[in-house]
Structures are given as structure tokens and as C-alpha cells.
Short mmCIF file of C-alpha atoms in Angstrom, two decimals:
data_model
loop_
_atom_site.label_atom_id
_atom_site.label_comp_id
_atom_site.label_asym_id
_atom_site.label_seq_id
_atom_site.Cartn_x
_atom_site.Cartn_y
_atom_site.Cartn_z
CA UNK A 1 -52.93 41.09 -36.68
CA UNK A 2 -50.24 39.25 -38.67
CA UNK A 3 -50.81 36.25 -41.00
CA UNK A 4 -49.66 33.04 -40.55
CA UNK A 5 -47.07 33.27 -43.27
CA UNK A 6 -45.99 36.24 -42.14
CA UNK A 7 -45.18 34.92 -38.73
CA UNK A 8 -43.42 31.69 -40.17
CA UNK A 9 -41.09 33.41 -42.31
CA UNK A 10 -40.39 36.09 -38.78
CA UNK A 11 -39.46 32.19 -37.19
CA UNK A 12 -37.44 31.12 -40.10
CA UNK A 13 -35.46 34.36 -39.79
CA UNK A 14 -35.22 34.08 -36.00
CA UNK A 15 -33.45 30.51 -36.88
CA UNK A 16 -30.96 31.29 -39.38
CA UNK A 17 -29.54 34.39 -37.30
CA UNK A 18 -30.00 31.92 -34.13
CA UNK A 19 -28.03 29.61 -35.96
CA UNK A 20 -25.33 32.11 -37.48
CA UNK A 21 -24.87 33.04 -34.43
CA UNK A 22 -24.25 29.50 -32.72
CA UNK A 23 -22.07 28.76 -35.62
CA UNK A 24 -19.54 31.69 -35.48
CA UNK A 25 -19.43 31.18 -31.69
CA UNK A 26 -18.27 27.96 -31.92
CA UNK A 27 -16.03 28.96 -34.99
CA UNK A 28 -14.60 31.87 -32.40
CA UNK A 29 -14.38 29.43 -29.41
CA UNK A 30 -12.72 26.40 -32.16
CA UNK A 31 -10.12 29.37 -33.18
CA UNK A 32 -9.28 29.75 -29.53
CA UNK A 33 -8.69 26.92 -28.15
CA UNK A 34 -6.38 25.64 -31.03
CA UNK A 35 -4.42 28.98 -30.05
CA UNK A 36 -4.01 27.52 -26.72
CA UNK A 37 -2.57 24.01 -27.72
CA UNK A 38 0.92 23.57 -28.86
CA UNK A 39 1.86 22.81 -32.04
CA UNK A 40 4.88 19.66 -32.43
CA UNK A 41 7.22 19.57 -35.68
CA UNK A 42 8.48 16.34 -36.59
CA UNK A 43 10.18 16.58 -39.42
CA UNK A 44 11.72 13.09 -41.01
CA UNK A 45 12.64 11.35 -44.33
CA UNK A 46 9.73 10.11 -45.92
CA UNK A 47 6.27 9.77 -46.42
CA UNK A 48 6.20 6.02 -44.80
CA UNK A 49 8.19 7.53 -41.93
CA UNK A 50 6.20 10.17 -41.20
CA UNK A 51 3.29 7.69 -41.22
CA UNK A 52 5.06 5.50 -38.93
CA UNK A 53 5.34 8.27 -36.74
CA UNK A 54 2.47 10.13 -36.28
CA UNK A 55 0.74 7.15 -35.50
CA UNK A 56 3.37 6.34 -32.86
CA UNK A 57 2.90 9.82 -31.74
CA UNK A 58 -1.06 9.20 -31.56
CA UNK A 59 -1.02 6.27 -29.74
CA UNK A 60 1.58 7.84 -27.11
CA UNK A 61 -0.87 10.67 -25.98
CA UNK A 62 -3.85 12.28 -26.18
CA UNK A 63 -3.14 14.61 -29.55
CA UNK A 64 -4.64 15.49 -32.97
CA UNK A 65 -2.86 15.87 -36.97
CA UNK A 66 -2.58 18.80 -38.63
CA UNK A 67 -2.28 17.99 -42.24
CA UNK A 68 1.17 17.05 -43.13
CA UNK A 69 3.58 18.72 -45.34
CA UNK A 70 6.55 18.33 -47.71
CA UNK A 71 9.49 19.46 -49.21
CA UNK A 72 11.78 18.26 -51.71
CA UNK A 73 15.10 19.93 -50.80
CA UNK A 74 18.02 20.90 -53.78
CA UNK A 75 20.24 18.31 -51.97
CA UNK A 76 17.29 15.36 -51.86
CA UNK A 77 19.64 12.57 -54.28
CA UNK A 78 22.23 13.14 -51.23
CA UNK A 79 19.66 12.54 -48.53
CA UNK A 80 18.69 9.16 -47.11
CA UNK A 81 15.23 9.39 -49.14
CA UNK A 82 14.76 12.35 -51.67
CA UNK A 83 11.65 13.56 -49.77
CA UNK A 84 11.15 15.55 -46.66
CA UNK A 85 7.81 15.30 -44.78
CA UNK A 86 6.30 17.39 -41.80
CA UNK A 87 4.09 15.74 -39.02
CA UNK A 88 1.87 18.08 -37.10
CA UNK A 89 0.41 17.18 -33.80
CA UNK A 90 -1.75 19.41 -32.08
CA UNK A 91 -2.79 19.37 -28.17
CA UNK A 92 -1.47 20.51 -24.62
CA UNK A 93 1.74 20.96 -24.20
CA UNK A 94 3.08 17.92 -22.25
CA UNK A 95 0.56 15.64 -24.84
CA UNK A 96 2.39 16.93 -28.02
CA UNK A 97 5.63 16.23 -25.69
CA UNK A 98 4.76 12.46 -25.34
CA UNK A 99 3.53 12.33 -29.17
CA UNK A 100 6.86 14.08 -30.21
CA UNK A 101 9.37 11.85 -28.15
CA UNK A 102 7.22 8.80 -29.22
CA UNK A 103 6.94 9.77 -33.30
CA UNK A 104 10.75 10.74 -32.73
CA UNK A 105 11.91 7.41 -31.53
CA UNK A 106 9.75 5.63 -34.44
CA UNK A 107 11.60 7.81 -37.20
CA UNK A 108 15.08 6.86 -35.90
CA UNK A 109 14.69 3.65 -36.46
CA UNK A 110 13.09 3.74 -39.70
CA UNK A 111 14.84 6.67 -41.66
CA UNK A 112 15.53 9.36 -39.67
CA UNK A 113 14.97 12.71 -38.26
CA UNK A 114 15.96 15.67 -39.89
CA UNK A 115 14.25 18.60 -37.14
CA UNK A 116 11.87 18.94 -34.41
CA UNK A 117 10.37 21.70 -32.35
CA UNK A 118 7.02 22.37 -30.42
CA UNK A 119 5.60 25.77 -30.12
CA UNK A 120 3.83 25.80 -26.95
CA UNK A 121 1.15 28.54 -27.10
CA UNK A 122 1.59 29.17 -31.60
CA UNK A 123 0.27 32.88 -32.71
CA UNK A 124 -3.06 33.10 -34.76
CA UNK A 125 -0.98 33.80 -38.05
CA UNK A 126 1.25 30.62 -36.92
CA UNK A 127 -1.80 28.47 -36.51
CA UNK A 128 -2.91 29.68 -39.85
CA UNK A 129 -0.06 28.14 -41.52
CA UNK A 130 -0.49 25.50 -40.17
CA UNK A 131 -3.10 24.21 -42.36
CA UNK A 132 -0.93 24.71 -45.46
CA UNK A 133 0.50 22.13 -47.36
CA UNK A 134 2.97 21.16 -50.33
CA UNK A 135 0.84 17.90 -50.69
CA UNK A 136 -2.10 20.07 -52.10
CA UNK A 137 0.20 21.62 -55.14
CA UNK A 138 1.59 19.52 -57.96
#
């Protein structure tokens, strides 16, 4: 017959692989589903822009950020401001449609828009990059 400590730490283990388990199911099923959204590209002039347009984007449909990013171009003292910035928006295909036409419209009439494209169903490796971002370097 087994002793009670013995039997609590047999529970304990039973938890943590329970919960492993759990975890990298919904870490599988997260992975999957943000395959199957499309992926927007707004990119404008402008951190205050980009701002101004994700939130216009946002509040036209039903979407989600991806961090933004940024790059300063060799030509940015010839450009209407010196700093290029990439919105992200993340959902079905005809939300990230809406958010895009919206955010679009909101960045002409502030600076401008330099590119745009959606991606409807973006590759793993695709989504991966994604989540990377100029803002996090000096």
C-alpha cells in the first residue's frame, strides 16, 4: 500500500503533464488559427500616422495588431517624414479588408501611404516574421 506522500506527489505529477499538455494544445491550436487569418500591410510615413491608422483600421472591423515595424530608408530627408512605419492587422480576410481600406484612407490624409498588401492565408515562416520588429533594436 502506498503512502500518502507518495500518492500526492503521483497527483502533482498527473497535473503538471495534464497541464503541459493543455498548454501546448492550445499553443498548437493558437499557431493554427493565426495561419488561417490574413495578414494586412499598411505601410505609411510616420509613427503618428501609423497610429492614426491602425486605430482607424480597428474601429472599421473586427481585427487584431501585430507589433509594428520600421524602417528608416537611405532616401528618408527626401521623403515626406524621414521615417517609415509598418501596421499589422491580423484577422479574416474580408476584416483585414475593411481595417486596410479604413487605416488607408486615414494615412492619406495625414501623411501618406507608401505600400499595402494583405496575404490572405500567410505561411508559418511568414507568420513568424511577423512578430519582428525594428522598434526592438536601437
Amino acid at each position: 500500500m502506498e503512502d500518502k506522500s507518495s500518492m500526492e506527489e503521483k497527483n502533482s505529477i498527473n497535473e503538471k503533464d495534464s497541464i503541459e499538455v493543455k498548454n501546448s494544445i492550445e499553443e498548437r491550436n493558437s499557431a493554427e488559427d493565426s495561419m488561417e487569418e490574413a495578414v494586412g500591410l499598411l505601410e505609411v510615413y510616420g509613427l503618428v500616422c501609423a497610429f492614426l491608422a491602425a486605430d482607424a483600421g480597428c474601429k472599421a472591423a473586427d481585427v487584431r495588431l501585430e507589433i509594428f515595424d520600421k524602417n528608416k530608408p537611405a532616401n528618408a530627408e527626401s521623403l515626406p517624414v524621414p521615417l517609415l512605419v509598418t501596421v499589422k492587422f491580423r484577422g479574416s480576410v474580408a476584416a483585414v479588408e475593411a481595417a486596410m481600406e479604413a487605416g488607408e484612407r486615414k494615412a492619406k490624409s495625414v501623411t501618406g501611404v507608401v505600400q499595402r498588401h494583405i496575404i490572405p492565408r500567410p505561411t508559418g515562416d511568414t507568420g513568424k516574421m511577423l512578430k519582428i520588429s525594428a522598434f526592438d533594436k536601437n
